[in-house]
Amino acid sequence: MMRGDAPESLPEDEATEGADMNGRTCIVTRHSGTPETLIRFVAGPDGSVVADLKRQLPGRGCWVSVSREAIDKAVAKKLFARALKADVKADPDLGQRVDRLLVAQLAGMMNLARKAGQFVTGSAKVDLAVRSGEAIAVFHAMDAAADGVRKIDQARKAWHLGMETDAEIPSFRLLSEAEMEELMGQNAFIHAAALAGQAGEGVVKRANLLKTYRGGAPQTTGGASQKPQ
């Protein structure tokens, strides 16, 4: 279920052993972090472990790094029951379920950005958005044709070199065309671009979250937000 961004005050989590004062320490790595670098989990009423991506669910929570590997380790080592101090059982497929939740969250934000005029699709519109500096990130279906990706990559490089930005406009390949059709219906795309603005930035934020979860490094925007003054 999609909700708004995190509330100003988070549900109060009891600090686990070795945690920081806010209790926001990964139960796997024991490294502290912010709500943006950790995923919160709570005990469900049926005794399951529930991912609280929006950090709004009531009750005691625990935190795990934004990493599929970390969540898989937490499940294997039965760390959730100890951290939540409850008789809970984590589904062996919890890591995959969180991946699907992050994918759905990204798709939902793309649809919102589209309605706000901050997400365009189609190779011609994407190329124009990149070359004009409006684009802050581009997206390709995993199975997009190499030639189409190459042409947009050329536009990204041209903008970067011509405007002397700190980095190229980031490029993401996170979902297949079939996955997008299932999630987004007629809004599925082969090539797309997020444009400057709150909704467009929300798309990039969620894309980076999913990429990080899958083991990749997050990317900073190199488009309009870095255009020389």
mmCIF file of N, CA and C in Angstrom, residues 132-199:
data_model
loop_
_atom_site.group_PDB
_atom_site.id
_atom_site.type_symbol
_atom_site.label_atom_id
_atom_site.label_comp_id
_atom_site.label_asym_id
_atom_site.label_seq_id
_atom_site.Cartn_x
_atom_site.Cartn_y
_atom_site.Cartn_z
ATOM 1 N N SER A 132 18.227 19.139 -23.408
ATOM 2 C CA SER A 132 17.801 20.461 -22.932
ATOM 3 C C SER A 132 18.165 20.699 -21.472
ATOM 4 N N GLY A 133 18.590 19.635 -20.785
ATOM 5 C CA GLY A 133 18.948 19.766 -19.373
ATOM 6 C C GLY A 133 17.787 19.603 -18.419
ATOM 7 N N GLU A 134 16.601 19.274 -18.945
ATOM 8 C CA GLU A 134 15.444 19.078 -18.067
ATOM 9 C C GLU A 134 15.526 17.755 -17.304
ATOM 10 N N ALA A 135 16.129 16.753 -17.906
ATOM 11 C CA ALA A 135 16.161 15.415 -17.303
ATOM 12 C C ALA A 135 17.134 15.367 -16.134
ATOM 13 N N ILE A 136 16.726 14.718 -15.052
ATOM 14 C CA ILE A 136 17.629 14.486 -13.931
ATOM 15 C C ILE A 136 18.015 13.013 -13.832
ATOM 16 N N ALA A 137 17.351 12.155 -14.610
ATOM 17 C CA ALA A 137 17.708 10.739 -14.678
ATOM 18 C C ALA A 137 16.968 10.123 -15.853
ATOM 19 N N VAL A 138 17.558 9.089 -16.434
ATOM 20 C CA VAL A 138 16.880 8.355 -17.499
ATOM 21 C C VAL A 138 16.688 6.914 -17.059
ATOM 22 N N PHE A 139 15.677 6.287 -17.654
ATOM 23 C CA PHE A 139 15.323 4.916 -17.319
ATOM 24 C C PHE A 139 15.134 4.113 -18.605
ATOM 25 N N HIS A 140 15.637 2.892 -18.604
ATOM 26 C CA HIS A 140 15.445 1.990 -19.730
ATOM 27 C C HIS A 140 14.900 0.670 -19.211
ATOM 28 N N ALA A 141 14.060 0.037 -20.002
ATOM 29 C CA ALA A 141 13.660 -1.333 -19.671
ATOM 30 C C ALA A 141 14.907 -2.211 -19.747
ATOM 31 N N MET A 142 14.976 -3.231 -18.910
ATOM 32 C CA MET A 142 16.131 -4.132 -18.924
ATOM 33 C C MET A 142 16.358 -4.740 -20.304
ATOM 34 N N ASP A 143 15.259 -4.974 -21.011
ATOM 35 C CA ASP A 143 15.360 -5.606 -22.315
ATOM 36 C C ASP A 143 15.252 -4.606 -23.459
ATOM 37 N N ALA A 144 15.542 -3.344 -23.193
ATOM 38 C CA ALA A 144 15.529 -2.332 -24.250
ATOM 39 C C ALA A 144 16.619 -2.631 -25.272
ATOM 40 N N ALA A 145 16.363 -2.300 -26.522
ATOM 41 C CA ALA A 145 17.335 -2.532 -27.589
ATOM 42 C C ALA A 145 18.591 -1.700 -27.343
ATOM 43 N N ALA A 146 19.739 -2.312 -27.617
ATOM 44 C CA ALA A 146 21.016 -1.652 -27.359
ATOM 45 C C ALA A 146 21.151 -0.342 -28.131
ATOM 46 N N ASP A 147 20.620 -0.291 -29.347
ATOM 47 C CA ASP A 147 20.758 0.903 -30.169
ATOM 48 C C ASP A 147 20.025 2.092 -29.538
ATOM 49 N N GLY A 148 18.832 1.843 -29.010
ATOM 50 C CA GLY A 148 18.079 2.915 -28.378
ATOM 51 C C GLY A 148 18.770 3.433 -27.132
ATOM 52 N N VAL A 149 19.338 2.531 -26.351
ATOM 53 C CA VAL A 149 20.060 2.931 -25.148
ATOM 54 C C VAL A 149 21.307 3.728 -25.529
ATOM 55 N N ARG A 150 21.996 3.267 -26.574
ATOM 56 C CA ARG A 150 23.231 3.929 -27.006
ATOM 57 C C ARG A 150 22.972 5.377 -27.414
ATOM 58 N N LYS A 151 21.885 5.625 -28.147
ATOM 59 C CA LYS A 151 21.587 6.986 -28.593
ATOM 60 C C LYS A 151 21.338 7.923 -27.414
ATOM 61 N N ILE A 152 20.631 7.430 -26.407
ATOM 62 C CA ILE A 152 20.372 8.267 -25.232
ATOM 63 C C ILE A 152 21.650 8.434 -24.412
ATOM 64 N N ASP A 153 22.486 7.409 -24.374
ATOM 65 C CA ASP A 153 23.782 7.534 -23.701
ATOM 66 C C ASP A 153 24.631 8.619 -24.358
ATOM 67 N N GLN A 154 24.562 8.712 -25.669
ATOM 68 C CA GLN A 154 25.310 9.747 -26.383
ATOM 69 C C GLN A 154 24.813 11.134 -25.987
ATOM 70 N N ALA A 155 23.496 11.270 -25.839
ATOM 71 C CA ALA A 155 22.932 12.551 -25.415
ATOM 72 C C ALA A 155 23.373 12.894 -23.993
ATOM 73 N N ARG A 156 23.402 11.901 -23.120
ATOM 74 C CA ARG A 156 23.852 12.114 -21.745
ATOM 75 C C ARG A 156 25.302 12.584 -21.713
ATOM 76 N N LYS A 157 26.132 11.940 -22.498
ATOM 77 C CA LYS A 157 27.548 12.316 -22.539
ATOM 78 C C LYS A 157 27.717 13.723 -23.116
ATOM 79 N N ALA A 158 26.958 14.046 -24.162
ATOM 80 C CA ALA A 158 27.059 15.365 -24.785
ATOM 81 C C ALA A 158 26.682 16.466 -23.795
ATOM 82 N N TRP A 159 25.611 16.230 -23.029
ATOM 83 C CA TRP A 159 25.203 17.220 -22.033
ATOM 84 C C TRP A 159 26.275 17.383 -20.962
ATOM 85 N N HIS A 160 26.801 16.287 -20.490
ATOM 86 C CA HIS A 160 27.821 16.305 -19.437
ATOM 87 C C HIS A 160 29.057 17.077 -19.883
ATOM 88 N N LEU A 161 29.545 16.779 -21.086
ATOM 89 C CA LEU A 161 30.753 17.441 -21.577
ATOM 90 C C LEU A 161 30.486 18.897 -21.954
ATOM 91 N N GLY A 162 29.344 19.131 -22.585
ATOM 92 C CA GLY A 162 29.042 20.485 -23.031
ATOM 93 C C GLY A 162 28.782 21.447 -21.893
ATOM 94 N N MET A 163 28.121 20.972 -20.850
ATOM 95 C CA MET A 163 27.768 21.833 -19.717
ATOM 96 C C MET A 163 28.752 21.698 -18.558
ATOM 97 N N GLU A 164 29.722 20.791 -18.694
ATOM 98 C CA GLU A 164 30.751 20.576 -17.671
ATOM 99 C C GLU A 164 30.136 20.299 -16.297
ATOM 100 N N THR A 165 29.143 19.410 -16.273
ATOM 101 C CA THR A 165 28.530 19.014 -15.007
ATOM 102 C C THR A 165 29.458 18.071 -14.256
ATOM 103 N N ASP A 166 29.189 17.906 -12.966
ATOM 104 C CA ASP A 166 30.026 17.025 -12.150
ATOM 105 C C ASP A 166 29.912 15.565 -12.567
ATOM 106 N N ALA A 167 28.774 15.196 -13.098
ATOM 107 C CA ALA A 167 28.560 13.804 -13.487
ATOM 108 C C ALA A 167 27.529 13.748 -14.595
ATOM 109 N N GLU A 168 27.522 12.629 -15.313
ATOM 110 C CA GLU A 168 26.489 12.432 -16.325
ATOM 111 C C GLU A 168 25.139 12.240 -15.648
ATOM 112 N N ILE A 169 24.080 12.538 -16.358
ATOM 113 C CA ILE A 169 22.740 12.250 -15.876
ATOM 114 C C ILE A 169 22.659 10.745 -15.613
ATOM 115 N N PRO A 170 22.242 10.307 -14.429
ATOM 116 C CA PRO A 170 22.237 8.874 -14.121
ATOM 117 C C PRO A 170 21.268 8.097 -15.003
ATOM 118 N N SER A 171 21.607 6.852 -15.224
ATOM 119 C CA SER A 171 20.806 5.952 -16.052
ATOM 120 C C SER A 171 20.494 4.692 -15.255
ATOM 121 N N PHE A 172 19.229 4.284 -15.270
ATOM 122 C CA PHE A 172 18.788 3.116 -14.504
ATOM 123 C C PHE A 172 18.174 2.074 -15.437
ATOM 124 N N ARG A 173 18.480 0.811 -15.162
ATOM 125 C CA ARG A 173 17.826 -0.314 -15.839
ATOM 126 C C ARG A 173 17.433 -1.294 -14.739
ATOM 127 N N LEU A 174 16.215 -1.145 -14.231
ATOM 128 C CA LEU A 174 15.786 -1.877 -13.043
ATOM 129 C C LEU A 174 14.655 -2.862 -13.302
ATOM 130 N N LEU A 175 13.858 -2.620 -14.358
ATOM 131 C CA LEU A 175 12.671 -3.437 -14.598
ATOM 132 C C LEU A 175 12.603 -3.842 -16.061
ATOM 133 N N SER A 176 12.077 -5.025 -16.300
ATOM 134 C CA SER A 176 11.857 -5.462 -17.682
ATOM 135 C C SER A 176 10.565 -4.839 -18.198
ATOM 136 N N GLU A 177 10.393 -4.860 -19.498
ATOM 137 C CA GLU A 177 9.165 -4.309 -20.078
ATOM 138 C C GLU A 177 7.941 -5.068 -19.562
ATOM 139 N N ALA A 178 8.061 -6.391 -19.427
ATOM 140 C CA ALA A 178 6.937 -7.188 -18.939
ATOM 141 C C ALA A 178 6.578 -6.829 -17.502
ATOM 142 N N GLU A 179 7.592 -6.603 -16.656
ATOM 143 C CA GLU A 179 7.332 -6.211 -15.267
ATOM 144 C C GLU A 179 6.594 -4.881 -15.219
ATOM 145 N N MET A 180 7.022 -3.953 -16.060
ATOM 146 C CA MET A 180 6.376 -2.645 -16.066
ATOM 147 C C MET A 180 4.946 -2.723 -16.573
ATOM 148 N N GLU A 181 4.714 -3.561 -17.573
ATOM 149 C CA GLU A 181 3.347 -3.708 -18.085
ATOM 150 C C GLU A 181 2.432 -4.255 -16.999
ATOM 151 N N GLU A 182 2.948 -5.167 -16.199
ATOM 152 C CA GLU A 182 2.153 -5.739 -15.111
ATOM 153 C C GLU A 182 1.860 -4.697 -14.037
ATOM 154 N N LEU A 183 2.841 -3.835 -13.765
ATOM 155 C CA LEU A 183 2.703 -2.848 -12.707
ATOM 156 C C LEU A 183 2.003 -1.569 -13.162
ATOM 157 N N MET A 184 2.288 -1.159 -14.407
ATOM 158 C CA MET A 184 1.884 0.166 -14.849
ATOM 159 C C MET A 184 0.911 0.168 -16.015
ATOM 160 N N GLY A 185 0.606 -1.003 -16.566
ATOM 161 C CA GLY A 185 -0.347 -1.073 -17.664
ATOM 162 C C GLY A 185 0.096 -0.251 -18.859
ATOM 163 N N GLN A 186 -0.766 0.606 -19.328
ATOM 164 C CA GLN A 186 -0.465 1.403 -20.509
ATOM 165 C C GLN A 186 0.620 2.448 -20.273
ATOM 166 N N ASN A 187 0.997 2.654 -19.026
ATOM 167 C CA ASN A 187 2.076 3.599 -18.726
ATOM 168 C C ASN A 187 3.461 2.965 -18.768
ATOM 169 N N ALA A 188 3.541 1.687 -19.114
ATOM 170 C CA ALA A 188 4.834 1.025 -19.234
ATOM 171 C C ALA A 188 5.644 1.691 -20.339
ATOM 172 N N PHE A 189 6.968 1.582 -20.258
ATOM 173 C CA PHE A 189 7.823 2.274 -21.218
ATOM 174 C C PHE A 189 9.070 1.454 -21.536
ATOM 175 N N ILE A 190 9.724 1.838 -22.623
ATOM 176 C CA ILE A 190 11.036 1.297 -22.958
ATOM 177 C C ILE A 190 12.114 2.283 -22.519
ATOM 178 N N HIS A 191 11.874 3.570 -22.809
ATOM 179 C CA HIS A 191 12.790 4.639 -22.401
ATOM 180 C C HIS A 191 11.974 5.728 -21.715
ATOM 181 N N ALA A 192 12.526 6.291 -20.649
ATOM 182 C CA ALA A 192 11.832 7.352 -19.921
ATOM 183 C C ALA A 192 12.845 8.272 -19.258
ATOM 184 N N ALA A 193 12.369 9.435 -18.830
ATOM 185 C CA ALA A 193 13.229 10.379 -18.116
ATOM 186 C C ALA A 193 12.441 11.041 -17.001
ATOM 187 N N ALA A 194 13.074 11.173 -15.850
ATOM 188 C CA ALA A 194 12.512 11.952 -14.748
ATOM 189 C C ALA A 194 13.001 13.375 -14.906
ATOM 190 N N LEU A 195 12.084 14.332 -14.740
ATOM 191 C CA LEU A 195 12.420 15.738 -14.912
ATOM 192 C C LEU A 195 12.544 16.429 -13.561
ATOM 193 N N ALA A 196 13.199 17.583 -13.565
ATOM 194 C CA ALA A 196 13.411 18.326 -12.329
ATOM 195 C C ALA A 196 12.082 18.675 -11.677
ATOM 196 N N GLY A 197 12.038 18.580 -10.361
ATOM 197 C CA GLY A 197 10.825 18.850 -9.603
ATOM 198 C C GLY A 197 10.690 17.846 -8.481
ATOM 199 N N GLN A 198 9.804 18.113 -7.556
ATOM 200 C CA GLN A 198 9.669 17.243 -6.380
ATOM 201 C C GLN A 198 9.295 15.819 -6.762
ATOM 202 N N ALA A 199 8.343 15.657 -7.685
ATOM 203 C CA ALA A 199 7.919 14.311 -8.070
ATOM 204 C C ALA A 199 9.019 13.585 -8.824
#
